[in-house]
Tab-separated table of C-alpha atoms and ligand atoms in Angstrom:
chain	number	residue	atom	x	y	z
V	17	UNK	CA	129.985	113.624	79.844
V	18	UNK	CA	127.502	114.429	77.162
V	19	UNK	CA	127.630	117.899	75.988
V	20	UNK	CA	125.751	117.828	72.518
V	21	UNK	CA	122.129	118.122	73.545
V	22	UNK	CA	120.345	120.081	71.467
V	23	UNK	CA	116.523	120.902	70.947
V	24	UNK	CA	115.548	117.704	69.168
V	25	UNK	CA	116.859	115.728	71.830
V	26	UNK	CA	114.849	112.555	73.189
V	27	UNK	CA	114.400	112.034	76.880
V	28	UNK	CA	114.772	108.621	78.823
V	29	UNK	CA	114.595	108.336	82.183
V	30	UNK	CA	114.151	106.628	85.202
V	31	UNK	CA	111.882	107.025	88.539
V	32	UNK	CA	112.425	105.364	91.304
V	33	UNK	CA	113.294	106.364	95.302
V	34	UNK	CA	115.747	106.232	95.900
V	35	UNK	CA	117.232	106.812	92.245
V	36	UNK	CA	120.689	108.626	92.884
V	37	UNK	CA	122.238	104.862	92.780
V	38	UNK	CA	120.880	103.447	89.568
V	39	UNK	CA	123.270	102.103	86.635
V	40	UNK	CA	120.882	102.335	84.175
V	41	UNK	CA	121.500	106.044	83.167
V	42	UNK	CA	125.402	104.736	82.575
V	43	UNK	CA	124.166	101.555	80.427
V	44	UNK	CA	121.427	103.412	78.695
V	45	UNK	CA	123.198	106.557	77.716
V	46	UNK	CA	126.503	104.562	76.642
V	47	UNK	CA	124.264	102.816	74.190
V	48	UNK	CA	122.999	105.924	72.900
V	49	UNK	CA	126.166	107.539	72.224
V	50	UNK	CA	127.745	104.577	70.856
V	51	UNK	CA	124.620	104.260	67.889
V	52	UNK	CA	124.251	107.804	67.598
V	53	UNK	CA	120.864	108.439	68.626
V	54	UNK	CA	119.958	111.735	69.535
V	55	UNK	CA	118.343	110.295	73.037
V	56	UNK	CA	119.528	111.484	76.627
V	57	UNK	CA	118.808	109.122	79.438
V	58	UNK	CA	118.339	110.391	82.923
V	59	UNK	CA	117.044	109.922	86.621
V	60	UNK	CA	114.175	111.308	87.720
V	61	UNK	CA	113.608	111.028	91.576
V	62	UNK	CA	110.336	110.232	92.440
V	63	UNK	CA	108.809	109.957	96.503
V	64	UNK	CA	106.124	107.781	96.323
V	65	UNK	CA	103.022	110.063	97.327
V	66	UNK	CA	104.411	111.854	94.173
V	67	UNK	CA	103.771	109.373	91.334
V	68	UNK	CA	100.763	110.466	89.797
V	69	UNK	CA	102.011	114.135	89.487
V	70	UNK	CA	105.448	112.100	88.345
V	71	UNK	CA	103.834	110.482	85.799
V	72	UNK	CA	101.404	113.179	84.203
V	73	UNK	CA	104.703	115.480	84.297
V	74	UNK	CA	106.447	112.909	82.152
V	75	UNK	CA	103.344	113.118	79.705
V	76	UNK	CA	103.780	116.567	79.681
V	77	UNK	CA	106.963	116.977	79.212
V	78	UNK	CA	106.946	114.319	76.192
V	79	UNK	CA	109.608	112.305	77.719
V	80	UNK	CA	110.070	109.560	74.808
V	81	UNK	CA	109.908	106.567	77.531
V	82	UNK	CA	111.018	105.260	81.182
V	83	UNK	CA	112.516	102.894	83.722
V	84	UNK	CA	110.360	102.185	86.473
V	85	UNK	CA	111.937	101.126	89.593
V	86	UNK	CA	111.746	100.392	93.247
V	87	UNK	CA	108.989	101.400	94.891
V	88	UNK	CA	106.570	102.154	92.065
V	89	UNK	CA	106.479	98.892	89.703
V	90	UNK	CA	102.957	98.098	91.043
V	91	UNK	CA	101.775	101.439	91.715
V	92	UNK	CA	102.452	102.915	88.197
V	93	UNK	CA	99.799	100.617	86.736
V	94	UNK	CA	96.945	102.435	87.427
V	95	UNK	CA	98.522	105.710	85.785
V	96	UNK	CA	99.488	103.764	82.093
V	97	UNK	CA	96.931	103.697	79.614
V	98	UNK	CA	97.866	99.753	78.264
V	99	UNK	CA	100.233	97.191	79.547
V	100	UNK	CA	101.963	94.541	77.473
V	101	UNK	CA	101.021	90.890	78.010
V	102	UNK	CA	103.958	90.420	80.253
V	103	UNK	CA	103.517	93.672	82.675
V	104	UNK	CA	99.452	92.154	82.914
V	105	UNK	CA	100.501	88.924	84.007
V	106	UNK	CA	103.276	89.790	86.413
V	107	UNK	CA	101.414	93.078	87.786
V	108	UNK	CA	104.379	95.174	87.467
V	109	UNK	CA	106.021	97.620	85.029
V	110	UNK	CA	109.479	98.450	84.704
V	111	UNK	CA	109.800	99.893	81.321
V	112	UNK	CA	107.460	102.303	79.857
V	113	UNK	CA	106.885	103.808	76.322
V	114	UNK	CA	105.442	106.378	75.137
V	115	UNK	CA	103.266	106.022	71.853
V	116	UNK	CA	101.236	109.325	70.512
V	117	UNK	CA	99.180	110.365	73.747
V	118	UNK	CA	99.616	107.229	75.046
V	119	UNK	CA	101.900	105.483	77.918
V	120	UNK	CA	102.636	101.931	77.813
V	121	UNK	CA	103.646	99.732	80.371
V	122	UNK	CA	106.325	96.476	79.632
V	123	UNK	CA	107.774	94.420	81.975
V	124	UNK	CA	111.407	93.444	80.372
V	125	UNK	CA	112.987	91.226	83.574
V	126	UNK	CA	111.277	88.214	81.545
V	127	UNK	CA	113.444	88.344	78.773
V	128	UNK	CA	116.269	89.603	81.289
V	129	UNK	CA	116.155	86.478	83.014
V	130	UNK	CA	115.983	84.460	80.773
V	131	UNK	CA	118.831	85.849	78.100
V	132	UNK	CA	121.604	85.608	81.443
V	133	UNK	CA	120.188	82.133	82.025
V	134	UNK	CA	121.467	81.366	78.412
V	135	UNK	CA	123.969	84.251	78.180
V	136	UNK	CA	125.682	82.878	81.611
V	137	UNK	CA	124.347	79.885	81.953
V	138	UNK	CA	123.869	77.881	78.775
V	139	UNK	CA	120.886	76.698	80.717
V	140	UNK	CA	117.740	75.442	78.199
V	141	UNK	CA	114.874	76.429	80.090
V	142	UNK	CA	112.876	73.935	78.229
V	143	UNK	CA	111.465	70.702	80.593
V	144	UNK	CA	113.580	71.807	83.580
V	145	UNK	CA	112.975	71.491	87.267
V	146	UNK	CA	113.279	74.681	89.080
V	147	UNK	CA	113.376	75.883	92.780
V	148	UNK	CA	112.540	79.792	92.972
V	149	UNK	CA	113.237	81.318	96.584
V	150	UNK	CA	111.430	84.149	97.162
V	151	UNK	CA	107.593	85.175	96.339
V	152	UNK	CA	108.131	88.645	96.074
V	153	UNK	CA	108.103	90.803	92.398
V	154	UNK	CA	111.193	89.511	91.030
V	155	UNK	CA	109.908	85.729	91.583
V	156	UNK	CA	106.235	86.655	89.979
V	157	UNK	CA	108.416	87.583	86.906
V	158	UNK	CA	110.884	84.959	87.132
V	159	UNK	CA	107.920	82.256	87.535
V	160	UNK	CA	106.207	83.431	84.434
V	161	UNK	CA	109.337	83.942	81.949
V	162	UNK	CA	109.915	80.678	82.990
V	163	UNK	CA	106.431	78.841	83.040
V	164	UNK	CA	106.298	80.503	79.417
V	165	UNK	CA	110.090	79.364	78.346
V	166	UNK	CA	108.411	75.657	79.009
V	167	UNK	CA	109.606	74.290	82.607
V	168	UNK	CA	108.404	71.085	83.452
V	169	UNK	CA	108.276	72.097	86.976
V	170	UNK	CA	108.917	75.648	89.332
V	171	UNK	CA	108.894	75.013	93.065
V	172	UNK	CA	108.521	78.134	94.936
V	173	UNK	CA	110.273	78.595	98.852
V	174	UNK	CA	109.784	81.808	100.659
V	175	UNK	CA	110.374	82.944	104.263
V	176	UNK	CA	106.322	83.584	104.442
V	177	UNK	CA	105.021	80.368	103.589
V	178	UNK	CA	101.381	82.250	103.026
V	179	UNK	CA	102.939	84.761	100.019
V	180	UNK	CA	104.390	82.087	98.855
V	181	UNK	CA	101.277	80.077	97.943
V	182	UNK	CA	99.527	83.391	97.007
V	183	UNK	CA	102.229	83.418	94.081
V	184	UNK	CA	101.806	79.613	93.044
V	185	UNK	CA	97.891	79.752	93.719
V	186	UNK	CA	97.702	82.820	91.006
V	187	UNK	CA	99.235	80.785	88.328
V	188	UNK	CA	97.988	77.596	88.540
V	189	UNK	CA	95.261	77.927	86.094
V	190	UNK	CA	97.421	80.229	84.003
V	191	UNK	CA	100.161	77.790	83.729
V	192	UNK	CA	98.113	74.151	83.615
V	193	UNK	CA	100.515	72.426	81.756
V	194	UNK	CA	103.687	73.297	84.516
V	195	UNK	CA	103.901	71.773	87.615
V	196	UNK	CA	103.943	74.705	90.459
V	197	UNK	CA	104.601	73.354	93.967
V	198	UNK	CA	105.672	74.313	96.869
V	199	UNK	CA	108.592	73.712	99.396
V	200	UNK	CA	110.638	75.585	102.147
V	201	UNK	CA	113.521	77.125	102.852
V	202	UNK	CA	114.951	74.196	104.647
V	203	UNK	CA	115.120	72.557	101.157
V	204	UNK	CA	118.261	74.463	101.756
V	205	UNK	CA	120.033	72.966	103.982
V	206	UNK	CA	121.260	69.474	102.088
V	207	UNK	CA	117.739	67.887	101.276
V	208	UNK	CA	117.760	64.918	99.186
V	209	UNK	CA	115.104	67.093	96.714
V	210	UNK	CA	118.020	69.368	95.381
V	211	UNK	CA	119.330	66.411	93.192
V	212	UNK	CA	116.479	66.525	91.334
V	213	UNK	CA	116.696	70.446	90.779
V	214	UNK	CA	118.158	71.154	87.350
V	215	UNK	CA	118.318	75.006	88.689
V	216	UNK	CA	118.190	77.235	92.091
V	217	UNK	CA	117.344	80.914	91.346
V	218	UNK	CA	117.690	83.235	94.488
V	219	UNK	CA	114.842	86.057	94.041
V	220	UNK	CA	115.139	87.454	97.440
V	221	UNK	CA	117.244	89.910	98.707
V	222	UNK	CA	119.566	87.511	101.139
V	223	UNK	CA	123.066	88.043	99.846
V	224	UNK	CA	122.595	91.338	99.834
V	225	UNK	CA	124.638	93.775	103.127
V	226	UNK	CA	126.530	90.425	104.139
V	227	UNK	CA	123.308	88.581	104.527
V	228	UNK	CA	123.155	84.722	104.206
V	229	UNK	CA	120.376	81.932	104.354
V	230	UNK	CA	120.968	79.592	107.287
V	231	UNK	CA	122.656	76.553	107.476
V	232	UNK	CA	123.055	76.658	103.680
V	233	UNK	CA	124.440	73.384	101.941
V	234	UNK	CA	124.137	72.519	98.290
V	235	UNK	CA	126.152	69.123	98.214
V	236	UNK	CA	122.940	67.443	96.914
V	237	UNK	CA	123.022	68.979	93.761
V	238	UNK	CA	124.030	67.192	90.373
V	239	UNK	CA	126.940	67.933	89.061
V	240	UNK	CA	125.112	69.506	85.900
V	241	UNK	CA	122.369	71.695	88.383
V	242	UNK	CA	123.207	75.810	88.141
V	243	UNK	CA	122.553	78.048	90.376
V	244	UNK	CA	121.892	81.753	89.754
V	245	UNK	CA	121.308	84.302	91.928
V	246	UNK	CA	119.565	87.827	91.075
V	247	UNK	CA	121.232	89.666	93.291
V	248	UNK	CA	124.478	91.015	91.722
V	249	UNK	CA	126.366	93.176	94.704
V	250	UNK	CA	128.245	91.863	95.777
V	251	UNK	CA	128.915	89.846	92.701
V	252	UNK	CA	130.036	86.801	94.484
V	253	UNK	CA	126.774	86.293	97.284
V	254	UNK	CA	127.083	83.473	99.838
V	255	UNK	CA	124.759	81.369	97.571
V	256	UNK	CA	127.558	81.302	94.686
V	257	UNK	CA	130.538	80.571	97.027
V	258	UNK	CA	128.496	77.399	98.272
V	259	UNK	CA	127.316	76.742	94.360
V	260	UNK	CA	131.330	76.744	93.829
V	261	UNK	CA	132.342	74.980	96.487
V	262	UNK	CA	130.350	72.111	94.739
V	263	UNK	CA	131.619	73.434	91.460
V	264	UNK	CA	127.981	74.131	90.042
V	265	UNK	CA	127.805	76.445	87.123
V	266	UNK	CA	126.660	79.638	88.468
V	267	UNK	CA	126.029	83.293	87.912
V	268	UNK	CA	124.929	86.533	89.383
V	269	UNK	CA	122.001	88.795	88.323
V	270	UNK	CA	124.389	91.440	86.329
V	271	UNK	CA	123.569	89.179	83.049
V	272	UNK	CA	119.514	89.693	83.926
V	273	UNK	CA	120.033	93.877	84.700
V	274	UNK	CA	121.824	94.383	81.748
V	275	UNK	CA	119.622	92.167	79.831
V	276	UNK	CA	116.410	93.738	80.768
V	277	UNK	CA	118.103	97.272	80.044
V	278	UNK	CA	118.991	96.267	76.213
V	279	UNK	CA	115.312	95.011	76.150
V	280	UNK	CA	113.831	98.334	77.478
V	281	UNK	CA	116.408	99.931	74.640
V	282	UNK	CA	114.714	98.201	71.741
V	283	UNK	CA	111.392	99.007	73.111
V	284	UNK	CA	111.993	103.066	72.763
V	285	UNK	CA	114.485	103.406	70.495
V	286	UNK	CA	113.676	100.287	67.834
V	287	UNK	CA	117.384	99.646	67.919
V	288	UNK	CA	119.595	96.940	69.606
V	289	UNK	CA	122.018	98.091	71.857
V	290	UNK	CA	125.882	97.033	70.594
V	291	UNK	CA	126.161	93.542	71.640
V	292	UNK	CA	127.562	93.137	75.068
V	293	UNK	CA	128.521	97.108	75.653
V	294	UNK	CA	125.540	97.538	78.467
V	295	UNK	CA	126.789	94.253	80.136
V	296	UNK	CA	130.873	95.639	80.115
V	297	UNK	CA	129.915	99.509	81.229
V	298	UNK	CA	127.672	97.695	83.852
V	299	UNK	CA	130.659	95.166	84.997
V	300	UNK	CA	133.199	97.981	85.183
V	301	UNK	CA	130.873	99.931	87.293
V	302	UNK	CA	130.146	97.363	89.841
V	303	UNK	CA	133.480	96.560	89.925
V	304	UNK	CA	134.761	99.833	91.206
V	305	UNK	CA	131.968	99.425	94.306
V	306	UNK	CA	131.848	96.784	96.826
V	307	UNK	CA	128.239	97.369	97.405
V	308	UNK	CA	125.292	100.301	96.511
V	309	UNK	CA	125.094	101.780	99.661
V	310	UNK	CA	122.743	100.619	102.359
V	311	UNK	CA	122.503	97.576	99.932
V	312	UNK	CA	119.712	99.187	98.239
V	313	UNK	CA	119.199	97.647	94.861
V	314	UNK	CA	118.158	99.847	92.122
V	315	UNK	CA	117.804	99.329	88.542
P	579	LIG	P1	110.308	92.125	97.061
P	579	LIG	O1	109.109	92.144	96.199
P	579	LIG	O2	110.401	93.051	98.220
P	579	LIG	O3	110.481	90.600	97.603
P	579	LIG	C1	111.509	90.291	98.513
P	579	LIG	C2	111.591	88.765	98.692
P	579	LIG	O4	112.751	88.469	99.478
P	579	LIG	C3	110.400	88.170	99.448
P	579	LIG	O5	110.140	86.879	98.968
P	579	LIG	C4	110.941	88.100	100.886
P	579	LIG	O6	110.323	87.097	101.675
P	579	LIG	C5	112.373	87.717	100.619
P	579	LIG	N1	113.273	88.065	101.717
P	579	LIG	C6	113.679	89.300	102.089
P	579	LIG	N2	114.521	89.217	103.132
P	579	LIG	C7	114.649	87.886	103.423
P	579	LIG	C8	115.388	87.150	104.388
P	579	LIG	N3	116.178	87.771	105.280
P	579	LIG	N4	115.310	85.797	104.388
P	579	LIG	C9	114.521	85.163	103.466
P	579	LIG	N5	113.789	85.790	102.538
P	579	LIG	C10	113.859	87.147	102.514
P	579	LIG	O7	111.636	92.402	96.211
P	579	LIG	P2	111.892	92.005	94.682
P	579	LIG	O8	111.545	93.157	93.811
P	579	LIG	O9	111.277	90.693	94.422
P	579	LIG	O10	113.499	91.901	94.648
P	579	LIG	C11	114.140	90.849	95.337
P	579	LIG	C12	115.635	90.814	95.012
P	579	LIG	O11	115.823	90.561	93.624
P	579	LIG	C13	116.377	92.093	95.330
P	579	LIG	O12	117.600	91.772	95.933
P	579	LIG	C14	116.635	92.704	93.975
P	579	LIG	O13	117.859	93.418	94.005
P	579	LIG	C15	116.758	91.488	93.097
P	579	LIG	N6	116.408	91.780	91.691
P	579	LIG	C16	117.392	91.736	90.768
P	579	LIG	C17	117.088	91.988	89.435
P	579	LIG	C18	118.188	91.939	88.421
P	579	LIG	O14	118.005	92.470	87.306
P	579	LIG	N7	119.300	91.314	88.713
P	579	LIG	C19	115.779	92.290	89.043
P	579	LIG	C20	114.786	92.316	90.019
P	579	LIG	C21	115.115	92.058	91.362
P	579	LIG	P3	109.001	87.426	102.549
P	579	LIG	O15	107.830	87.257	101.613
P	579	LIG	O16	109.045	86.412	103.638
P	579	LIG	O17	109.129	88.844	103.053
């Protein structure tokens, strides 16, 4: 427990609703004490009919910087006064910094992503063919980290055909030189496409409270293809037991929450986080809980 805050103290934070079950204050605040920095991370509750009085309050207040989570990534836009390049393109904010007067929104789950996939995968996103289920926020900013990491190819499947071409449909002309198609979720149950799929990346919640796709078989899959799911409680989903029943390289989305926190870090604080420590507090956490209850995930 910290117990040396004093009146030059920096304030982090988090808002989000629910809030009460977020990691983040454990990762953030380890990484502060273990550099030194005179920064206190902590969670800020934050209904949603309450977010523009949230968010002037934290101007107010001078809070150095902030997590955004759950249900306000998209809402909080409006209320920043720039966005990074990433945050524009995705159309949601989960890390924001303050600079002078001003409140700037960054979307780290780009560079999240993409650090596990190396981190956990030693997986090269560079000319790869990838199948992205879900068309929801985590697949708009796992489509772009990876259309910008240089895929030769992301093929999008969600449960609502219609969002799902919404999401490929927005990035065509961004992304002309990747090939964005289109598939279903049948593609999971033993279609001949999945050898050609150098990775699966689960962006919906299914895995989550016991929940499992149907009929779910991965035995097309080369023997080199990974599979990674986001969802990280618990921290072996359905989707990983049948990726290692075929003995595919896998990984859950622990690597991509930690990730994106030690990103957020180095925005506010100019530092890097010690290597690996937000990853281990993270891992020791989720280990002593089967599942966040109600299965809600929070950052
Ligand atoms: P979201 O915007 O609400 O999107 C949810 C997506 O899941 C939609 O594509 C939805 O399909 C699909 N879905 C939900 N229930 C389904 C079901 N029973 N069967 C098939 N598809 C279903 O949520 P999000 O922000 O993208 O987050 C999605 C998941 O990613 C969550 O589990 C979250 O915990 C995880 N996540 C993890 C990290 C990390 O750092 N590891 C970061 C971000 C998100 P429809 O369009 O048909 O509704």
């Amino acid at each position: 427990m910290r117990v040396d805050i004093q009146g030059k103290t920096r304030v982090l934070g988090i808002i989000g609703w629910p809030v009460a079950h977020s990691l983040s204050p454990l990762m953030q605040n380890a990484a502060c004490i273990e550099l030194g920095l005179d920064y206190v991370y902590v969670p800020f509750p934050v209904a949603p009919g309450d977010l523009p009085k949230a968010v002037e309050g934290l101007r107010a207040l001078g809070v150095a910087g902030f997590n955004v989570t759950i249900p306000h990534k998209e809402a909080i836009i409006g209320l920043l006064d720039e966005l990074s390049e990433e945050a524009r393109l995705i159309g949601a904010v989960n890390t924001v910094k303050r600079d002078g007067d001003r409140l700037i929104g960054h979307n780290t789950d780009i560079t999240g992503l993409i650090k596990s996939l190396q981190d956990d995968l030693g997986f090269d996103v560079k000319g790869s063919r990838v199948v992205l289920l879900g068309a929801g926020g985590a697949a708009r900013a796992a489509l772009v980290g990876l259309c910008q990491s240089g895929a030769a190819s992301v093929t999008v499947a969600n449960r609502t055909p219609a969002k799902g071409e919404c999401l490929v449909a927005g990035f065509r002309s961004v992304f002309t030189g990747v090939n964005l198609a289109l598939c279903t979720l049948d593609i999971l149950k033993g279609d001949r496409c999945l050898k050609d799929v150098d990775l699966l990346i689960n962006t919906t919640a299914v895995g989550l409270n016991g929940t499992n796709f149907t009929d779910l078989d991965l035995a097309p899959m080369a023997p080199a293809a990974r599979v990674y799911d986001m969802v990280y409680n618990p921290a072996l989903t359905p989707l990983l037991v049948e990726a290692r029943k075929h003995s595919l390289r896998s990984a859950n989305g622990a690597g991509m929450l930690a990730a994106q926190g030690e990103a957020a870090f180095t925005i506010w604080t100019g530092c890097k986080p010690p290597n690996g420590l937000m990853k281990s507090r993270l891992l020791a956490a989720l280990d002593g809980q089967d599942m966040l209850d109600n299965g809600v995930y929070s950052k």
